[in-house]
């Protein structure tokens, strides 16, 4: 009985020390820059159009707060997105738009070493569109006359860090349509490479 009490006490002491150690960890704050490529297509309810992925780019700043193996990362990115459609009429209308995106994600370091991290993350994205252009299709131009400026989406992915360098592969999808008249949600894969200044 005494041995069981001693073992239980030792176990509880180890847990307490572990929790206190975690609580005493000072969050580390980092600021950096990043850029990369994105591949975007938009879904379309119209049976006459089929969305195709187009190549765009993004760039901006990022911040990260590390708390042990957990971290919170926020970004402010300029995004240029391009997509196109296959039409039954034989044309290939294109859609491009520019936006400022603010992703906010929570992540966990699956491998947490001094110079190398392997991460998984998920979160939300707020997007503000300020310029759009539709080519070669009168129907799309009519549909996008009222391009919604504000959109909300979700994102998730994996990433690696090596010293101050970082790279993310992520997927993002819109929760709302980019146009009320033309029901269409964007789907984006992006690859970003960044560098933490400190």
PDB file of C-alpha atoms in Angstrom:
ATOM      1  CA  UNK A   1       0.000   0.000   0.000  1.00  0.00           C
ATOM      2  CA  UNK A   2       2.809   2.379   0.907  1.00  0.00           C
ATOM      3  CA  UNK A   3       4.532   1.593  -2.394  1.00  0.00           C
ATOM      4  CA  UNK A   4       1.334   2.420  -4.313  1.00  0.00           C
ATOM      5  CA  UNK A   5       0.943   5.722  -2.452  1.00  0.00           C
ATOM      6  CA  UNK A   6       4.611   6.549  -3.122  1.00  0.00           C
ATOM      7  CA  UNK A   7       4.258   5.703  -6.820  1.00  0.00           C
ATOM      8  CA  UNK A   8       1.080   7.789  -7.119  1.00  0.00           C
ATOM      9  CA  UNK A   9       2.713  10.708  -5.320  1.00  0.00           C
ATOM     10  CA  UNK A  10       5.744  10.537  -7.607  1.00  0.00           C
ATOM     11  CA  UNK A  11       3.474  10.451 -10.685  1.00  0.00           C
ATOM     12  CA  UNK A  12       1.485  13.486  -9.504  1.00  0.00           C
ATOM     13  CA  UNK A  13       4.712  15.340  -8.713  1.00  0.00           C
ATOM     14  CA  UNK A  14       5.994  14.700 -12.259  1.00  0.00           C
ATOM     15  CA  UNK A  15       2.740  16.005 -13.756  1.00  0.00           C
ATOM     16  CA  UNK A  16       2.841  19.102 -11.536  1.00  0.00           C
ATOM     17  CA  UNK A  17       6.451  19.867 -12.493  1.00  0.00           C
ATOM     18  CA  UNK A  18       5.619  19.409 -16.171  1.00  0.00           C
ATOM     19  CA  UNK A  19       2.626  21.774 -15.993  1.00  0.00           C
ATOM     20  CA  UNK A  20       4.648  24.392 -14.096  1.00  0.00           C
ATOM     21  CA  UNK A  21       7.456  24.166 -16.653  1.00  0.00           C
ATOM     22  CA  UNK A  22       4.955  24.739 -19.497  1.00  0.00           C
ATOM     23  CA  UNK A  23       3.392  27.654 -17.650  1.00  0.00           C
ATOM     24  CA  UNK A  24       6.785  29.284 -17.132  1.00  0.00           C
ATOM     25  CA  UNK A  25       7.682  29.169 -20.818  1.00  0.00           C
ATOM     26  CA  UNK A  26       7.930  32.716 -22.147  1.00  0.00           C
ATOM     27  CA  UNK A  27       6.102  33.196 -25.471  1.00  0.00           C
ATOM     28  CA  UNK A  28       8.525  34.041 -28.275  1.00  0.00           C
ATOM     29  CA  UNK A  29       7.365  36.669 -30.764  1.00  0.00           C
ATOM     30  CA  UNK A  30       8.634  36.770 -34.365  1.00  0.00           C
ATOM     31  CA  UNK A  31       8.127  39.054 -37.377  1.00  0.00           C
ATOM     32  CA  UNK A  32       8.983  38.156 -40.960  1.00  0.00           C
ATOM     33  CA  UNK A  33       8.246  38.503 -44.647  1.00  0.00           C
ATOM     34  CA  UNK A  34       6.875  35.918 -47.064  1.00  0.00           C
ATOM     35  CA  UNK A  35       5.842  35.396 -50.657  1.00  0.00           C
ATOM     36  CA  UNK A  36       4.836  32.632 -52.991  1.00  0.00           C
ATOM     37  CA  UNK A  37       2.472  31.227 -55.586  1.00  0.00           C
ATOM     38  CA  UNK A  38      -1.190  30.326 -55.471  1.00  0.00           C
ATOM     39  CA  UNK A  39      -3.359  28.094 -57.646  1.00  0.00           C
ATOM     40  CA  UNK A  40      -7.020  29.112 -57.612  1.00  0.00           C
ATOM     41  CA  UNK A  41     -10.245  27.955 -59.182  1.00  0.00           C
ATOM     42  CA  UNK A  42     -13.834  28.908 -58.484  1.00  0.00           C
ATOM     43  CA  UNK A  43     -16.776  26.567 -58.343  1.00  0.00           C
ATOM     44  CA  UNK A  44     -19.677  27.459 -60.627  1.00  0.00           C
ATOM     45  CA  UNK A  45     -23.321  26.479 -60.308  1.00  0.00           C
ATOM     46  CA  UNK A  46     -23.810  26.962 -64.034  1.00  0.00           C
ATOM     47  CA  UNK A  47     -23.580  23.690 -65.974  1.00  0.00           C
ATOM     48  CA  UNK A  48     -22.260  25.673 -68.941  1.00  0.00           C
ATOM     49  CA  UNK A  49     -19.019  26.550 -67.130  1.00  0.00           C
ATOM     50  CA  UNK A  50     -16.307  24.427 -65.547  1.00  0.00           C
ATOM     51  CA  UNK A  51     -13.705  26.100 -63.353  1.00  0.00           C
ATOM     52  CA  UNK A  52      -9.973  25.603 -63.957  1.00  0.00           C
ATOM     53  CA  UNK A  53      -6.978  26.381 -61.750  1.00  0.00           C
ATOM     54  CA  UNK A  54      -4.970  29.493 -62.587  1.00  0.00           C
ATOM     55  CA  UNK A  55      -1.562  30.636 -61.329  1.00  0.00           C
ATOM     56  CA  UNK A  56      -1.270  33.743 -59.163  1.00  0.00           C
ATOM     57  CA  UNK A  57       1.025  35.101 -56.470  1.00  0.00           C
ATOM     58  CA  UNK A  58       1.059  36.575 -52.978  1.00  0.00           C
ATOM     59  CA  UNK A  59       3.388  38.498 -50.690  1.00  0.00           C
ATOM     60  CA  UNK A  60       3.356  40.318 -47.384  1.00  0.00           C
ATOM     61  CA  UNK A  61       4.309  40.185 -43.715  1.00  0.00           C
ATOM     62  CA  UNK A  62       3.780  37.588 -40.986  1.00  0.00           C
ATOM     63  CA  UNK A  63       3.966  37.401 -37.217  1.00  0.00           C
ATOM     64  CA  UNK A  64       4.196  34.346 -35.014  1.00  0.00           C
ATOM     65  CA  UNK A  65       3.950  33.780 -31.278  1.00  0.00           C
ATOM     66  CA  UNK A  66       5.470  30.499 -30.076  1.00  0.00           C
ATOM     67  CA  UNK A  67       4.271  28.919 -26.845  1.00  0.00           C
ATOM     68  CA  UNK A  68       6.159  25.662 -26.546  1.00  0.00           C
ATOM     69  CA  UNK A  69       4.952  23.364 -29.324  1.00  0.00           C
ATOM     70  CA  UNK A  70       1.901  25.548 -29.947  1.00  0.00           C
ATOM     71  CA  UNK A  71       1.925  28.747 -31.960  1.00  0.00           C
ATOM     72  CA  UNK A  72      -0.377  31.448 -33.295  1.00  0.00           C
ATOM     73  CA  UNK A  73       0.427  33.042 -36.659  1.00  0.00           C
ATOM     74  CA  UNK A  74      -1.122  36.057 -38.332  1.00  0.00           C
ATOM     75  CA  UNK A  75      -0.382  37.456 -41.779  1.00  0.00           C
ATOM     76  CA  UNK A  76      -1.269  40.419 -43.983  1.00  0.00           C
ATOM     77  CA  UNK A  77      -0.892  39.418 -47.629  1.00  0.00           C
ATOM     78  CA  UNK A  78      -1.470  40.994 -51.013  1.00  0.00           C
ATOM     79  CA  UNK A  79      -2.963  38.315 -53.264  1.00  0.00           C
ATOM     80  CA  UNK A  80      -3.325  38.303 -57.040  1.00  0.00           C
ATOM     81  CA  UNK A  81      -5.586  35.419 -58.072  1.00  0.00           C
ATOM     82  CA  UNK A  82      -6.388  34.142 -61.542  1.00  0.00           C
ATOM     83  CA  UNK A  83      -8.819  31.496 -62.698  1.00  0.00           C
ATOM     84  CA  UNK A  84     -10.475  30.474 -65.945  1.00  0.00           C
ATOM     85  CA  UNK A  85     -13.434  28.461 -67.184  1.00  0.00           C
ATOM     86  CA  UNK A  86     -14.154  25.947 -69.893  1.00  0.00           C
ATOM     87  CA  UNK A  87     -17.366  26.955 -71.601  1.00  0.00           C
ATOM     88  CA  UNK A  88     -19.698  24.732 -73.616  1.00  0.00           C
ATOM     89  CA  UNK A  89     -19.713  27.526 -76.158  1.00  0.00           C
ATOM     90  CA  UNK A  90     -16.024  26.891 -76.752  1.00  0.00           C
ATOM     91  CA  UNK A  91     -14.714  30.114 -75.166  1.00  0.00           C
ATOM     92  CA  UNK A  92     -12.335  30.297 -72.196  1.00  0.00           C
ATOM     93  CA  UNK A  93     -13.399  33.256 -70.045  1.00  0.00           C
ATOM     94  CA  UNK A  94     -10.897  34.388 -67.423  1.00  0.00           C
ATOM     95  CA  UNK A  95     -11.329  36.014 -64.051  1.00  0.00           C
ATOM     96  CA  UNK A  96      -8.618  37.835 -62.085  1.00  0.00           C
ATOM     97  CA  UNK A  97      -8.889  39.702 -58.803  1.00  0.00           C
ATOM     98  CA  UNK A  98      -6.644  41.380 -56.248  1.00  0.00           C
ATOM     99  CA  UNK A  99      -7.236  41.296 -52.521  1.00  0.00           C
ATOM    100  CA  UNK A 100      -5.718  41.887 -49.126  1.00  0.00           C
ATOM    101  CA  UNK A 101      -5.987  38.690 -47.075  1.00  0.00           C
ATOM    102  CA  UNK A 102      -5.581  38.380 -43.314  1.00  0.00           C
ATOM    103  CA  UNK A 103      -5.157  34.719 -42.291  1.00  0.00           C
ATOM    104  CA  UNK A 104      -5.032  33.818 -38.606  1.00  0.00           C
ATOM    105  CA  UNK A 105      -4.055  30.246 -37.753  1.00  0.00           C
ATOM    106  CA  UNK A 106      -3.278  28.113 -34.725  1.00  0.00           C
ATOM    107  CA  UNK A 107      -0.630  25.459 -35.201  1.00  0.00           C
ATOM    108  CA  UNK A 108       1.175  22.631 -33.487  1.00  0.00           C
ATOM    109  CA  UNK A 109       4.804  21.633 -34.021  1.00  0.00           C
ATOM    110  CA  UNK A 110       4.808  17.909 -34.654  1.00  0.00           C
ATOM    111  CA  UNK A 111       8.622  18.034 -34.596  1.00  0.00           C
ATOM    112  CA  UNK A 112       9.968  20.800 -32.377  1.00  0.00           C
ATOM    113  CA  UNK A 113      13.754  21.143 -32.485  1.00  0.00           C
ATOM    114  CA  UNK A 114      16.076  24.091 -32.086  1.00  0.00           C
ATOM    115  CA  UNK A 115      16.769  24.559 -35.816  1.00  0.00           C
ATOM    116  CA  UNK A 116      14.002  22.483 -37.410  1.00  0.00           C
ATOM    117  CA  UNK A 117      10.213  22.296 -37.012  1.00  0.00           C
ATOM    118  CA  UNK A 118       7.503  20.320 -38.765  1.00  0.00           C
ATOM    119  CA  UNK A 119       4.091  21.931 -38.266  1.00  0.00           C
ATOM    120  CA  UNK A 120       0.372  21.483 -38.896  1.00  0.00           C
ATOM    121  CA  UNK A 121      -2.068  24.395 -38.682  1.00  0.00           C
ATOM    122  CA  UNK A 122      -5.640  25.559 -39.335  1.00  0.00           C
ATOM    123  CA  UNK A 123      -7.609  28.757 -39.005  1.00  0.00           C
ATOM    124  CA  UNK A 124      -9.671  31.432 -40.723  1.00  0.00           C
ATOM    125  CA  UNK A 125      -9.098  34.066 -43.422  1.00  0.00           C
ATOM    126  CA  UNK A 126     -10.648  37.476 -43.982  1.00  0.00           C
ATOM    127  CA  UNK A 127     -10.318  38.729 -47.568  1.00  0.00           C
ATOM    128  CA  UNK A 128     -11.000  42.228 -48.927  1.00  0.00           C
ATOM    129  CA  UNK A 129     -11.187  42.467 -52.720  1.00  0.00           C
ATOM    130  CA  UNK A 130     -10.388  45.817 -54.297  1.00  0.00           C
ATOM    131  CA  UNK A 131      -9.950  45.043 -58.000  1.00  0.00           C
ATOM    132  CA  UNK A 132     -11.369  42.464 -60.395  1.00  0.00           C
ATOM    133  CA  UNK A 133     -11.415  41.878 -64.110  1.00  0.00           C
ATOM    134  CA  UNK A 134     -13.400  39.500 -66.309  1.00  0.00           C
ATOM    135  CA  UNK A 135     -12.383  38.872 -69.919  1.00  0.00           C
ATOM    136  CA  UNK A 136     -14.109  37.511 -73.037  1.00  0.00           C
ATOM    137  CA  UNK A 137     -17.472  36.640 -71.456  1.00  0.00           C
ATOM    138  CA  UNK A 138     -20.433  38.993 -71.318  1.00  0.00           C
ATOM    139  CA  UNK A 139     -22.302  36.554 -69.063  1.00  0.00           C
ATOM    140  CA  UNK A 140     -19.517  36.589 -66.486  1.00  0.00           C
ATOM    141  CA  UNK A 141     -19.235  40.358 -66.691  1.00  0.00           C
ATOM    142  CA  UNK A 142     -22.924  40.660 -65.907  1.00  0.00           C
ATOM    143  CA  UNK A 143     -22.608  38.160 -63.061  1.00  0.00           C
ATOM    144  CA  UNK A 144     -19.663  39.922 -61.476  1.00  0.00           C
ATOM    145  CA  UNK A 145     -21.020  43.463 -61.644  1.00  0.00           C
ATOM    146  CA  UNK A 146     -21.423  43.299 -57.884  1.00  0.00           C
ATOM    147  CA  UNK A 147     -18.246  41.510 -56.838  1.00  0.00           C
ATOM    148  CA  UNK A 148     -18.473  41.114 -53.054  1.00  0.00           C
ATOM    149  CA  UNK A 149     -15.692  43.056 -51.395  1.00  0.00           C
ATOM    150  CA  UNK A 150     -15.504  41.126 -48.121  1.00  0.00           C
ATOM    151  CA  UNK A 151     -15.257  37.363 -47.849  1.00  0.00           C
ATOM    152  CA  UNK A 152     -14.574  34.853 -45.102  1.00  0.00           C
ATOM    153  CA  UNK A 153     -12.772  31.547 -45.588  1.00  0.00           C
ATOM    154  CA  UNK A 154     -11.013  28.721 -43.797  1.00  0.00           C
ATOM    155  CA  UNK A 155      -7.480  27.453 -44.305  1.00  0.00           C
ATOM    156  CA  UNK A 156      -5.210  24.643 -43.170  1.00  0.00           C
ATOM    157  CA  UNK A 157      -1.960  22.983 -44.097  1.00  0.00           C
ATOM    158  CA  UNK A 158       1.512  21.868 -43.145  1.00  0.00           C
ATOM    159  CA  UNK A 159       4.803  23.718 -42.850  1.00  0.00           C
ATOM    160  CA  UNK A 160       8.481  23.398 -42.077  1.00  0.00           C
ATOM    161  CA  UNK A 161      10.964  25.756 -40.436  1.00  0.00           C
ATOM    162  CA  UNK A 162      14.735  25.691 -40.732  1.00  0.00           C
ATOM    163  CA  UNK A 163      16.394  28.309 -38.556  1.00  0.00           C
ATOM    164  CA  UNK A 164      14.816  31.619 -39.723  1.00  0.00           C
ATOM    165  CA  UNK A 165      13.444  30.195 -42.979  1.00  0.00           C
ATOM    166  CA  UNK A 166       9.895  28.894 -43.210  1.00  0.00           C
ATOM    167  CA  UNK A 167       7.709  27.272 -45.868  1.00  0.00           C
ATOM    168  CA  UNK A 168       3.979  26.499 -45.888  1.00  0.00           C
ATOM    169  CA  UNK A 169       1.753  24.429 -48.126  1.00  0.00           C
ATOM    170  CA  UNK A 170      -1.880  25.284 -47.487  1.00  0.00           C
ATOM    171  CA  UNK A 171      -5.411  24.898 -48.798  1.00  0.00           C
ATOM    172  CA  UNK A 172      -8.009  27.656 -48.531  1.00  0.00           C
ATOM    173  CA  UNK A 173     -11.686  27.720 -49.407  1.00  0.00           C
ATOM    174  CA  UNK A 174     -14.304  30.431 -49.170  1.00  0.00           C
ATOM    175  CA  UNK A 175     -17.303  30.107 -46.876  1.00  0.00           C
ATOM    176  CA  UNK A 176     -19.199  32.711 -48.883  1.00  0.00           C
ATOM    177  CA  UNK A 177     -19.589  33.314 -52.613  1.00  0.00           C
ATOM    178  CA  UNK A 178     -17.451  35.999 -54.220  1.00  0.00           C
ATOM    179  CA  UNK A 179     -20.560  37.252 -56.015  1.00  0.00           C
ATOM    180  CA  UNK A 180     -24.199  36.999 -54.924  1.00  0.00           C
ATOM    181  CA  UNK A 181     -25.399  36.948 -58.517  1.00  0.00           C
ATOM    182  CA  UNK A 182     -22.862  34.380 -59.720  1.00  0.00           C
ATOM    183  CA  UNK A 183     -22.723  31.787 -56.932  1.00  0.00           C
ATOM    184  CA  UNK A 184     -19.047  30.915 -56.869  1.00  0.00           C
ATOM    185  CA  UNK A 185     -16.607  30.044 -54.070  1.00  0.00           C
ATOM    186  CA  UNK A 186     -12.822  30.164 -54.503  1.00  0.00           C
ATOM    187  CA  UNK A 187     -10.603  27.153 -53.786  1.00  0.00           C
ATOM    188  CA  UNK A 188      -6.880  27.850 -53.479  1.00  0.00           C
ATOM    189  CA  UNK A 189      -3.697  25.862 -52.972  1.00  0.00           C
ATOM    190  CA  UNK A 190      -0.706  28.015 -52.090  1.00  0.00           C
ATOM    191  CA  UNK A 191       2.997  27.561 -51.466  1.00  0.00           C
ATOM    192  CA  UNK A 192       4.656  30.277 -49.410  1.00  0.00           C
ATOM    193  CA  UNK A 193       8.282  30.806 -48.441  1.00  0.00           C
ATOM    194  CA  UNK A 194       9.281  33.256 -45.737  1.00  0.00           C
ATOM    195  CA  UNK A 195      12.049  34.546 -43.533  1.00  0.00           C
ATOM    196  CA  UNK A 196      11.742  35.651 -39.921  1.00  0.00           C
ATOM    197  CA  UNK A 197      13.740  38.823 -39.312  1.00  0.00           C
ATOM    198  CA  UNK A 198      13.858  37.957 -35.610  1.00  0.00           C
TER     199      UNK A 198
END
